[in-house]
Coordinates of C-alpha atoms in Angstrom, one line a residue:
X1 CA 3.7 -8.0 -1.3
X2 CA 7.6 -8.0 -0.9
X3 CA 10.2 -6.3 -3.9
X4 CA 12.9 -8.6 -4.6
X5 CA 15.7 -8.4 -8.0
X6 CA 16.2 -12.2 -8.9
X7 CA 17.9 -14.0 -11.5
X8 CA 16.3 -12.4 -15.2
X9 CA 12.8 -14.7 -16.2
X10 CA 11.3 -15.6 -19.5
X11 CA 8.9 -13.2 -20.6
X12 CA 6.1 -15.2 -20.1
X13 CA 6.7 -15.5 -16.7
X14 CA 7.4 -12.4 -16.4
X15 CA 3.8 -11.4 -17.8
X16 CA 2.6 -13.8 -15.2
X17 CA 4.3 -11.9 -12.2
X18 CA 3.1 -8.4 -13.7
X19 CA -0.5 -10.1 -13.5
X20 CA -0.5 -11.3 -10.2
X21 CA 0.8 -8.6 -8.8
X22 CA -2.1 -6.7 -11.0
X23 CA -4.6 -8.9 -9.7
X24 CA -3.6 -7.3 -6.2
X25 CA -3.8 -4.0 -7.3
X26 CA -7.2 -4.6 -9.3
X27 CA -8.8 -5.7 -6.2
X28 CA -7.3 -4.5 -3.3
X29 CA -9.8 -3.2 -0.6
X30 CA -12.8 -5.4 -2.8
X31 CA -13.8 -6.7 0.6
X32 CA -12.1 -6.3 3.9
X33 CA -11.9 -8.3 7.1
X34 CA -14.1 -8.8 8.7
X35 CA -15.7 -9.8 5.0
X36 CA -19.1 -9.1 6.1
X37 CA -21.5 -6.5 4.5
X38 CA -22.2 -5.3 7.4
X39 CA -18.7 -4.6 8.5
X40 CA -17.8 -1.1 8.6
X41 CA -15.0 -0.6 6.1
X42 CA -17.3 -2.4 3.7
X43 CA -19.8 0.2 4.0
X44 CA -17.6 2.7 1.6
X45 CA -15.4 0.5 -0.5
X46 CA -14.2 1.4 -4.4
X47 CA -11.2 3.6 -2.8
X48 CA -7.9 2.7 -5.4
X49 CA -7.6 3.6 -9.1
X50 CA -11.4 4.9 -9.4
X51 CA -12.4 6.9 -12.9
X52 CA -15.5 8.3 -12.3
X53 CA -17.1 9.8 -15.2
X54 CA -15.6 13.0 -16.5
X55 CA -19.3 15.0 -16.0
X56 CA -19.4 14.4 -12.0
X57 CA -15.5 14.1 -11.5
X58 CA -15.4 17.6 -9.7
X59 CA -18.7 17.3 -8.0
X60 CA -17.3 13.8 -6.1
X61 CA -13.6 15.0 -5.9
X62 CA -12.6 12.1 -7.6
X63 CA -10.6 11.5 -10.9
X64 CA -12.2 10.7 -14.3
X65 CA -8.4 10.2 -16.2
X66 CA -5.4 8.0 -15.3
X67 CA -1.7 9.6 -17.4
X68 CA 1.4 7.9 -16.8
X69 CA 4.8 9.1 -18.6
X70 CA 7.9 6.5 -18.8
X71 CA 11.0 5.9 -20.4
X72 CA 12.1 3.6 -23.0
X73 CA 14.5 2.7 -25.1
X74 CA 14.1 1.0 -28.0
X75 CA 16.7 -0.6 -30.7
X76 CA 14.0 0.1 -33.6
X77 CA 11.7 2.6 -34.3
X78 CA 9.7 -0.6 -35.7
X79 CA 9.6 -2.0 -32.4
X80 CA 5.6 -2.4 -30.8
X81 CA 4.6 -0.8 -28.2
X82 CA 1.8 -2.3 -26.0
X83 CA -0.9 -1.1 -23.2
X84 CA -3.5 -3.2 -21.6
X85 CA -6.2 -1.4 -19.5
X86 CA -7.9 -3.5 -16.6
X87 CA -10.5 -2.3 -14.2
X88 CA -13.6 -3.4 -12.0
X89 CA -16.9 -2.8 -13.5
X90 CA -18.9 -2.6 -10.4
X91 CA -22.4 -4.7 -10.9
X92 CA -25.2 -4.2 -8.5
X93 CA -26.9 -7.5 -6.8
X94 CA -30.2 -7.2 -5.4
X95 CA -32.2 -9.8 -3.5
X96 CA -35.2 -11.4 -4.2
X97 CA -37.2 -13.8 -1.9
X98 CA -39.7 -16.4 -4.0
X99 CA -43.3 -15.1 -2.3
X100 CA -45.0 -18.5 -2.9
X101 CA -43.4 -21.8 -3.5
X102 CA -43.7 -22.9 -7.5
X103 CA -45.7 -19.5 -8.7
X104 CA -42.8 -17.8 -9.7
X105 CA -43.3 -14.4 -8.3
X106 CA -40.6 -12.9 -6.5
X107 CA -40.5 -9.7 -4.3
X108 CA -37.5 -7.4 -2.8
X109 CA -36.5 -8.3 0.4
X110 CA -33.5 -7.1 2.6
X111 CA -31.6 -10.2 3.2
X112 CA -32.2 -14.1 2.0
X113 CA -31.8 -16.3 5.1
X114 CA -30.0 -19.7 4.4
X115 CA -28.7 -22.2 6.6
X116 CA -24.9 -22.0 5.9
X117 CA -25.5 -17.8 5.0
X118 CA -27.1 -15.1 5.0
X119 CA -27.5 -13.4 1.3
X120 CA -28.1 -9.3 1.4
X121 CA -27.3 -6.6 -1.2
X122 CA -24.2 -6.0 -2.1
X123 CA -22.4 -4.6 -5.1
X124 CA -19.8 -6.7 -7.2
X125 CA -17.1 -6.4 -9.2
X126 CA -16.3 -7.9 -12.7
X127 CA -12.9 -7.4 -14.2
X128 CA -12.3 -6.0 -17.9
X129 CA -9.9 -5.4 -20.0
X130 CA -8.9 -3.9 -23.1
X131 CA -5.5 -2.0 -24.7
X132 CA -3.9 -1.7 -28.2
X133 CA -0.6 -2.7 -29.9
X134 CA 1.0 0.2 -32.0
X135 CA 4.5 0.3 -33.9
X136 CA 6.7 2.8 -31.8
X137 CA 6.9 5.0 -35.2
X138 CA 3.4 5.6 -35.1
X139 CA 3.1 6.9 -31.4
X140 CA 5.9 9.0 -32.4
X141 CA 4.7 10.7 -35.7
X142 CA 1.8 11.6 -33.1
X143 CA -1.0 10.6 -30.6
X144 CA -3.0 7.3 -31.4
X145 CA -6.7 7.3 -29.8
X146 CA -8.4 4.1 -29.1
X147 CA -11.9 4.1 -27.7
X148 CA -13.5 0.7 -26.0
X149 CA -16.5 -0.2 -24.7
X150 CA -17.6 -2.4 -22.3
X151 CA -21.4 -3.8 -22.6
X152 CA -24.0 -3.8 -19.7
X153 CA -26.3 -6.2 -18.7
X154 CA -28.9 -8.6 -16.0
X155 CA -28.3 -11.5 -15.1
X156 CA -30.6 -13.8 -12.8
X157 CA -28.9 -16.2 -10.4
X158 CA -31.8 -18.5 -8.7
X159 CA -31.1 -19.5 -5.2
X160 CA -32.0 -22.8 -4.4
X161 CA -32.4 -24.8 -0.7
X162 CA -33.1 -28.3 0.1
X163 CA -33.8 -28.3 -3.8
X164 CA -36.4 -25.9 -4.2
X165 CA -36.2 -22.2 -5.5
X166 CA -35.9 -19.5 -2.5
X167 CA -35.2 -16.9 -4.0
X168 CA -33.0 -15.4 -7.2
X169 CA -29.9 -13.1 -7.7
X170 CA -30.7 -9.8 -10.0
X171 CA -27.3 -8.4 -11.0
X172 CA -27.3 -5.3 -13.3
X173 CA -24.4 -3.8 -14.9
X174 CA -24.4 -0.3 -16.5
X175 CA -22.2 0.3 -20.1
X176 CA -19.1 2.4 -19.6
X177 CA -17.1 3.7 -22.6
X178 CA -13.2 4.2 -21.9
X179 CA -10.7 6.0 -24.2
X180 CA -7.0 5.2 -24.4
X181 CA -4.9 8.1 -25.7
X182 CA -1.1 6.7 -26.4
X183 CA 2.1 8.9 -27.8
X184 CA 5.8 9.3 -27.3
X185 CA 8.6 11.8 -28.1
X186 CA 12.5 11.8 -28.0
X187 CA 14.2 13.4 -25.2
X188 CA 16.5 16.3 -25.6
X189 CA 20.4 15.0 -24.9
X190 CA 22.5 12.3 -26.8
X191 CA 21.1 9.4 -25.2
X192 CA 18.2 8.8 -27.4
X193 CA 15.4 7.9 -24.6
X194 CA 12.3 8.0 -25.8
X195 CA 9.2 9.4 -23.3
X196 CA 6.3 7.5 -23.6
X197 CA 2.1 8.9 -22.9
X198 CA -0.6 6.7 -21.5
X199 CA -3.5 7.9 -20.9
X200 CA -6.8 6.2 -19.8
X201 CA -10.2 8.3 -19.3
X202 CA -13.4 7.2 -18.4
X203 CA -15.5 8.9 -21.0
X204 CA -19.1 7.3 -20.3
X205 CA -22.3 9.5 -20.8
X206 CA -24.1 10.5 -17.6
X207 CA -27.6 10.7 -17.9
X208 CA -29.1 14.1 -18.7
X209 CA -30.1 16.3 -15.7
X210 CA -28.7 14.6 -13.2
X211 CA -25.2 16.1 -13.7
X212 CA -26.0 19.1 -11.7
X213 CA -27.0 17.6 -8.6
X214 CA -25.2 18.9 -5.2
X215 CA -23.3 16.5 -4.5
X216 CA -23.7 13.9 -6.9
X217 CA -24.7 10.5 -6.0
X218 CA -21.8 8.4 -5.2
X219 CA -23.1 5.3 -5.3
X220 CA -24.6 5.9 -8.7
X221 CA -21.4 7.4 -9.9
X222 CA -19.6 4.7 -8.9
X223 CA -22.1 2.0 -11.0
X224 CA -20.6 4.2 -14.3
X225 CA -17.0 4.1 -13.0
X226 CA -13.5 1.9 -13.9
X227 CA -12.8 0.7 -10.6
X228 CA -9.0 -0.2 -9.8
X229 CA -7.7 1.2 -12.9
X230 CA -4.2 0.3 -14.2
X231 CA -1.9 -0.5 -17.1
X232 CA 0.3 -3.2 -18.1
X233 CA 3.2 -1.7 -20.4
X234 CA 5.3 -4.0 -22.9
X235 CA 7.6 -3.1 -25.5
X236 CA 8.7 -6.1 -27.8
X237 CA 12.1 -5.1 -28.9
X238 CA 13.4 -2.5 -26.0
X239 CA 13.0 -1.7 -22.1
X240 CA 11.9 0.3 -19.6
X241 CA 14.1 2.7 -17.3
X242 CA 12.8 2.7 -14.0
X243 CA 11.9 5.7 -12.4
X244 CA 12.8 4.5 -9.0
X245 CA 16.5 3.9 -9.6
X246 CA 17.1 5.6 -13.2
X247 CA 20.8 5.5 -14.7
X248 CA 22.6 8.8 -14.0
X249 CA 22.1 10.4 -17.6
X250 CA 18.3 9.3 -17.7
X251 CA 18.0 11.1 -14.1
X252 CA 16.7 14.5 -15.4
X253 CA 14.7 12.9 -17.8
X254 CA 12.8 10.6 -15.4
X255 CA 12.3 13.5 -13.0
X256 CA 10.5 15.2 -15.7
X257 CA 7.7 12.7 -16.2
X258 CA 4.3 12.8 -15.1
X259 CA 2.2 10.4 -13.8
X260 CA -1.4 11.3 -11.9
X261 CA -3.1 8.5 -10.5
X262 CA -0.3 5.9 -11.7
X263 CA 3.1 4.8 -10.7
X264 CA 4.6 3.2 -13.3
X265 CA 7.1 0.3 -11.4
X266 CA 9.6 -2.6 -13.4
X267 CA 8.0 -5.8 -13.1
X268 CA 9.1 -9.9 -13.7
X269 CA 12.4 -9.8 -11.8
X270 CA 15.9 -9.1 -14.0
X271 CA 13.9 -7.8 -16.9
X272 CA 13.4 -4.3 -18.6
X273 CA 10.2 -5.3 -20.9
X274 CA 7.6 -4.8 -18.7
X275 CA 5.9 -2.1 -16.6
X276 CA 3.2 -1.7 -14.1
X277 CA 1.4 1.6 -14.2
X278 CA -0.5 0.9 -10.7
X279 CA -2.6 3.6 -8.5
X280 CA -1.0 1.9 -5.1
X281 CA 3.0 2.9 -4.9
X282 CA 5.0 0.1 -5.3
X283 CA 8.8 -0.5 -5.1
X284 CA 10.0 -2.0 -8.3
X285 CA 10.2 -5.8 -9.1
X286 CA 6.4 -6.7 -6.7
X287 CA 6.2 -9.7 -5.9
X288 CA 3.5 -11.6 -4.3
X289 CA 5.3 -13.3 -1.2
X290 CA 6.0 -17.2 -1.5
X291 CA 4.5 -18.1 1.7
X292 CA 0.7 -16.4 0.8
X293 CA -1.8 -18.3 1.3
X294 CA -4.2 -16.3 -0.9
X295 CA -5.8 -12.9 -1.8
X296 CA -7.1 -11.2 1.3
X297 CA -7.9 -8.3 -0.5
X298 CA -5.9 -5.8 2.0
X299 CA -2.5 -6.3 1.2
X300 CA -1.8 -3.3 3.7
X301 CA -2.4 -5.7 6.5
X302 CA -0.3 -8.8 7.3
X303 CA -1.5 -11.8 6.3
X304 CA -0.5 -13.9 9.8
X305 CA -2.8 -11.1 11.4
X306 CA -5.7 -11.5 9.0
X307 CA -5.8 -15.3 9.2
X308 CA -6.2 -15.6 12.6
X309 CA -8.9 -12.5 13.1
X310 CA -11.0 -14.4 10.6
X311 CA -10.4 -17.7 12.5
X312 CA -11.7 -15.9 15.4
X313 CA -15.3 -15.4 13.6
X314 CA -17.8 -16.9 15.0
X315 CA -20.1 -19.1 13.1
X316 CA -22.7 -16.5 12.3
X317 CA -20.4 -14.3 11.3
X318 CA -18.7 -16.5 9.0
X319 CA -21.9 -17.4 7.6
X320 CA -22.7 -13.3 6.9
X321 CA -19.7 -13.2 5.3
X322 CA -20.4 -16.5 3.0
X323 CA -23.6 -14.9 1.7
X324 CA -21.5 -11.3 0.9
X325 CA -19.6 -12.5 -1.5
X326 CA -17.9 -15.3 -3.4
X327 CA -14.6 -14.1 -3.0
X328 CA -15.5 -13.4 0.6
X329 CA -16.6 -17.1 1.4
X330 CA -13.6 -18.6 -0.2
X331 CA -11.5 -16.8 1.8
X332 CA -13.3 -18.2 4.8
X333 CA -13.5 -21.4 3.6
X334 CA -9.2 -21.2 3.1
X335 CA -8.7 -20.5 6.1
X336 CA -10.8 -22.5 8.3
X337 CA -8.8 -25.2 6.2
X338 CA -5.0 -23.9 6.5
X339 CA -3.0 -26.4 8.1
X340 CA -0.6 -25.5 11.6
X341 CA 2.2 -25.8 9.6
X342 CA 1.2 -23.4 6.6
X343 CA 0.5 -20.7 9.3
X344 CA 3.5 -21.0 10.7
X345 CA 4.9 -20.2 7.6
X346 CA 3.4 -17.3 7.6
X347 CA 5.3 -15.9 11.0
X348 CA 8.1 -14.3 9.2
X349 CA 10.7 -14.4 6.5
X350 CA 14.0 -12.8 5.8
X351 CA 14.3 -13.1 2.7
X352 CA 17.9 -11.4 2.0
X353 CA 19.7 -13.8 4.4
X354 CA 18.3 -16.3 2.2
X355 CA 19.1 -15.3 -1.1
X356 CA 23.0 -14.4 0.5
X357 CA 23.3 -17.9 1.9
X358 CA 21.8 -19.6 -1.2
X359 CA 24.3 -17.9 -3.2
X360 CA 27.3 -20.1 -1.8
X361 CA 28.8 -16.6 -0.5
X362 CA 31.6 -17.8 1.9
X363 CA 31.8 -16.1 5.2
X364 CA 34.6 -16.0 7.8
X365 CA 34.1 -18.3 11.0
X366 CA 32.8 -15.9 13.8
X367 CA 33.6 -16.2 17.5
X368 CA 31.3 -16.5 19.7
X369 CA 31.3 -16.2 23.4
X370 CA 29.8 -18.4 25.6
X371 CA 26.4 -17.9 27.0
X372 CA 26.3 -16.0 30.5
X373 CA 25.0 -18.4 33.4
X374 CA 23.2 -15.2 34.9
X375 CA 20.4 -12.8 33.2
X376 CA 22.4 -10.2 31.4
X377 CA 20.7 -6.7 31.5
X378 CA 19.6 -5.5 28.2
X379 CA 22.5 -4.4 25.9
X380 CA 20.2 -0.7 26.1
X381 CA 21.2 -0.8 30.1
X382 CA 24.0 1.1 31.1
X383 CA 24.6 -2.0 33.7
X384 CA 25.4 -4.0 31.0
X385 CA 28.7 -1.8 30.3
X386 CA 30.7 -1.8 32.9
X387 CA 33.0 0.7 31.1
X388 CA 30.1 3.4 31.3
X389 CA 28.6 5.1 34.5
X390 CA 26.2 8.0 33.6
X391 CA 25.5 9.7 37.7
X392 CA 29.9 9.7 37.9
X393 CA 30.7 10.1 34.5
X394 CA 32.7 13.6 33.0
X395 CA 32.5 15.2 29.8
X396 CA 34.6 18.4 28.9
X397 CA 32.3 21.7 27.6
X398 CA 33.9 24.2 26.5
X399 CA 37.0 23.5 28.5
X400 CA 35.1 22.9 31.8
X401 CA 34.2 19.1 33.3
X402 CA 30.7 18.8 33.4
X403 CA 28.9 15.5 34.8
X404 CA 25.9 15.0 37.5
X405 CA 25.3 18.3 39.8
X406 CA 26.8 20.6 37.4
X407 CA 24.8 23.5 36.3
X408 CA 24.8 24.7 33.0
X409 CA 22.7 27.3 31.0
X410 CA 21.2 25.7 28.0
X411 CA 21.6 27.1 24.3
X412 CA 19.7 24.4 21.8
X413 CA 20.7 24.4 18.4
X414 CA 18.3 26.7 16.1
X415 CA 18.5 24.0 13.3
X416 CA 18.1 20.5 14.8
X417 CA 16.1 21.2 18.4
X418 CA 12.1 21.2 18.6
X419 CA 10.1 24.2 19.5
X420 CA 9.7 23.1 22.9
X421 CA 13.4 23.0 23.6
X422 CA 13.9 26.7 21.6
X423 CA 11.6 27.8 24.7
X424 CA 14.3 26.7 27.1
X425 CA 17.1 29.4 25.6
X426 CA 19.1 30.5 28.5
X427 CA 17.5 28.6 31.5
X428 CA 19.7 27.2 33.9
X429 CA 19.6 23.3 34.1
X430 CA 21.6 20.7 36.5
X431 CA 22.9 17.8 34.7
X432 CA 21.9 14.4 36.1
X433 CA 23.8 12.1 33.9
X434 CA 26.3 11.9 31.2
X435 CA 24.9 9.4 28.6
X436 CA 26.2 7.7 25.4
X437 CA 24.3 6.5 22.6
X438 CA 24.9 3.4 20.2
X439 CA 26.0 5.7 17.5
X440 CA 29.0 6.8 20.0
X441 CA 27.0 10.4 20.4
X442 CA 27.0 12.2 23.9
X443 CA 24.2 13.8 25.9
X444 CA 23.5 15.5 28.6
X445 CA 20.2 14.4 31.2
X446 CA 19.4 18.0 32.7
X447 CA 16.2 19.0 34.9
X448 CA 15.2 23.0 34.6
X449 CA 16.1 24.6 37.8
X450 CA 13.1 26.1 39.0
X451 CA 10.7 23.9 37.6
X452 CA 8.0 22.5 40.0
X453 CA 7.6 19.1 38.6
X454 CA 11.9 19.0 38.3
X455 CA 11.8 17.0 41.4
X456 CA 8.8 14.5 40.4
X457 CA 10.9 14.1 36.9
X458 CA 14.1 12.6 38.8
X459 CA 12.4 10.3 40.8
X460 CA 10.9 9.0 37.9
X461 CA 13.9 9.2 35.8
X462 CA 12.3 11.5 33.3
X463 CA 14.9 14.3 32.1
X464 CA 15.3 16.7 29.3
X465 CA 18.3 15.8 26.5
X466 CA 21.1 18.2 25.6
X467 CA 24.1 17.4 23.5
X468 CA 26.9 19.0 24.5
X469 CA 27.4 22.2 22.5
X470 CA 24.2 23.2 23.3
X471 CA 24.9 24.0 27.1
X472 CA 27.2 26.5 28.6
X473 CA 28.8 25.6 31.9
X474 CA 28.9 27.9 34.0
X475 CA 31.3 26.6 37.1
X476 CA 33.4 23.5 37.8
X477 CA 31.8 20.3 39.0
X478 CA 32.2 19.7 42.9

């Protein structure tokens, strides 16, 4: 994802950006390289924006409530005021093999073996939604409760090969019941900002008796959880201050709001209407970047990276990963199909040279030298400035010229030297160069006199660094 401030968009559009960037969120980590099952980081998956419900939150140190506090301001009380919820419902696929060929009996098995994959268990997700529109007069005469549910349920996929049934697809889902608990208040000061409450909680009953197991079960907890849980925020006649970069007199305000489990960024670039209350920290203004190819559901990674690995796969691999999951195959199916070109797009961008350039700005003619004939050392090099030489350089301390051979006691600054250097307090050192760095700062290469490894330091031009108020000379350089 990149974070970008363009030109202001429609609304529309900008709803469009705050749901792509929310698809992102909502699945991010759903399936990671290398998008097989049996891939270990898909053996614990379900790790952003999980609600678990509120009877095993503490057993499973996870969280069974999502509240995230922003400002607004509005230009009429009458304005509306809206929140949609979206989350995973996770829905677990089992595998069933046909046992005899037309008697429709099926049993369990472990994996279904297919030419082009290889089917095993595997948990899915299915996204939902829901949310409420309320006049802003309402959230502030006091808190509006809205309770959802979302239905369970089987479904039967049959598998079919060469035309005949193989096997069959049993997916279950489980109910989960959600409540959305909405309000706002004025803040104290002149400005009239107006603090709004979100909060989302995962409310579902857990069966009796089972509560009090040590630990709970995860992956039955996880079957009645809201799985990348976040909020889309709009306001119809108004905006949202960002929390990021708030004007000065909103400052103390924004600094004053809580979010747990969100993070409540600006989204649809040069517009104040619409917010993302995400688990993953963002920047504000997300953007999906232009040159993606597609969801690879670990936007942590970069993309280039993860289109090559997975072009490394080998075929049975790749076919594992077909039979995981839908989402997994398309991604392998995209990129054994990406064209040179649309890789290379994918090398690198820099995005604010572009937008400078595009924007007509005129800049002065630069001259520039020609190229050596000869290698050049590195500009890092001292050879490449003729103007420095650190073994016959001097610098003054404390009215004394110190350079290579001098001996000085060393005295590192309390405040800005590591512990290893505060153990040095008083030793006597001999400087072995006089250095300059590329913010114009002087330092001071010293080996500890007495130290047995001093000697097998200098040969291998490994020295300890000193700036110089924090070394006392003690004689004149020969």
């Amino acid at each position: 994802m990149t974070s970008a401030a363009s030109p202001a968009i429609d609304r529309a559009t900008a709803l469009e950006q705050a749901r792509r960037v929310a698809d992102a969120v909502l699945y991010e980590g759903y399936v990671l390289y290398p998008y097989r099952a049996s891939g270990q980081k898909n053996r614990l998956r379900w790790q952003f924006g999980v609600l678990v419900p509120r009877a095993v939150a503490d057993g499973l140190s996870e969280q069974w409530d999502m509240a995230t506090e922003c400002l607004v301001e509005s230009r009429s009380d009458r304005c509306t005021v809206s929140v949609q919820v979206r989350f995973l419902q996770i829905q677990a696929r089992t595998v069933e093999r046909a046992e005899d060929a037309g008697s429709g009996r099926f049993v369990s098995t472990e994996a279904l073996e297919l030419a082009d994959r290889r089917i095993v268990p595997w948990e899915e997700g299915v996204a939902e939604q829901a949310g409420a529109s309320i006049p802003l007069d309402r959230l502030l005469s006091g808190e509006q409760v809205v309770d959802f549910q979302v239905d369970g349920g089987q479904d039967v996929e049959e598998v079919r090969e060469a035309g005949a049934v193989v096997g069959r697809l049993v997916r279950k889902r489980l109910p989960l019941t959600g409540r959305l608990r909405l309000s706002a208040e004025r803040t104290p000061g002149p400005y009239g900002a107006i603090r709004l409450h979100a909060v989302v909680e995962n409310v579902t009953p857990w069966p009796s008796g089972t509560a009090d197991a040590d630990p709970p079960d995860r992956p039955q907890a996880m079957r009645r959880s809201m799985v990348g849980t976040h909020a889309i925020l709009t306001i119809s006649d108004g905006g949202f201050l960002s929390l990021l970069d708030p004007p000065e007199w909103a400052r103390p305000a924004t600094t004053a709001c809580t979010n747990r489990n969100a993070w409540p960024v600006l989204v649809g670039n040069g517009r104040n209407d619409v917010m993302l209350a995400s688990p993953i920290i963002l920047y504000d203004f997300p953007q999906i970047a232009p040159e993606s190819t597609g969801e690879l559901y670990d936007s942590t990674e970069i993309e280039e990276i993860l289109n090559l690995r997975t072009l490394a796969l080998t075929d049975e691999e790749k076919r594992e990963a077909r039979g995981t999951d839908p989402r997994a195959e398309a991604v392998i199916d995209r990129v054994d199909d990406l064209p040179p070109e649309v890789l290379d797009r994918l090398h690198g961008a820099i995005r604010y040279l572009r937008e400078t350039t595009s924007a007509g700005a005129d800049f002065p003619t630069l001259d520039v030298p020609d190229a050596p004939t000869a290698d050049p050392a590195p500009w890092w090099n001292p050879e490449a400035d003729s103007s420095v030489s650190p073994e016959s350089d001097l610098i003054e301390v404390r009215g004394v010229l110190v350079g290579k051979g001098s001996q000085v006691y060393l005295r590192p600054g309390v405040r800005r030297s590591d512990a290893q250097d505060l153990f040095l307090d008083g030793r006597l050192a001999t400087v072995q160069a006089v250095l300059r760095d590329v913010d114009e700062g002087d330092h001071l290469a010293v080996t500890i006199d007495g130290d047995p490894a001093a000697e097998l330091q200098q040969a291998q031009g490994r020295f300890r660094y000193f700036r110089p108020d924090e070394v006392e000379p003690i004689e004149v350089r020969p």
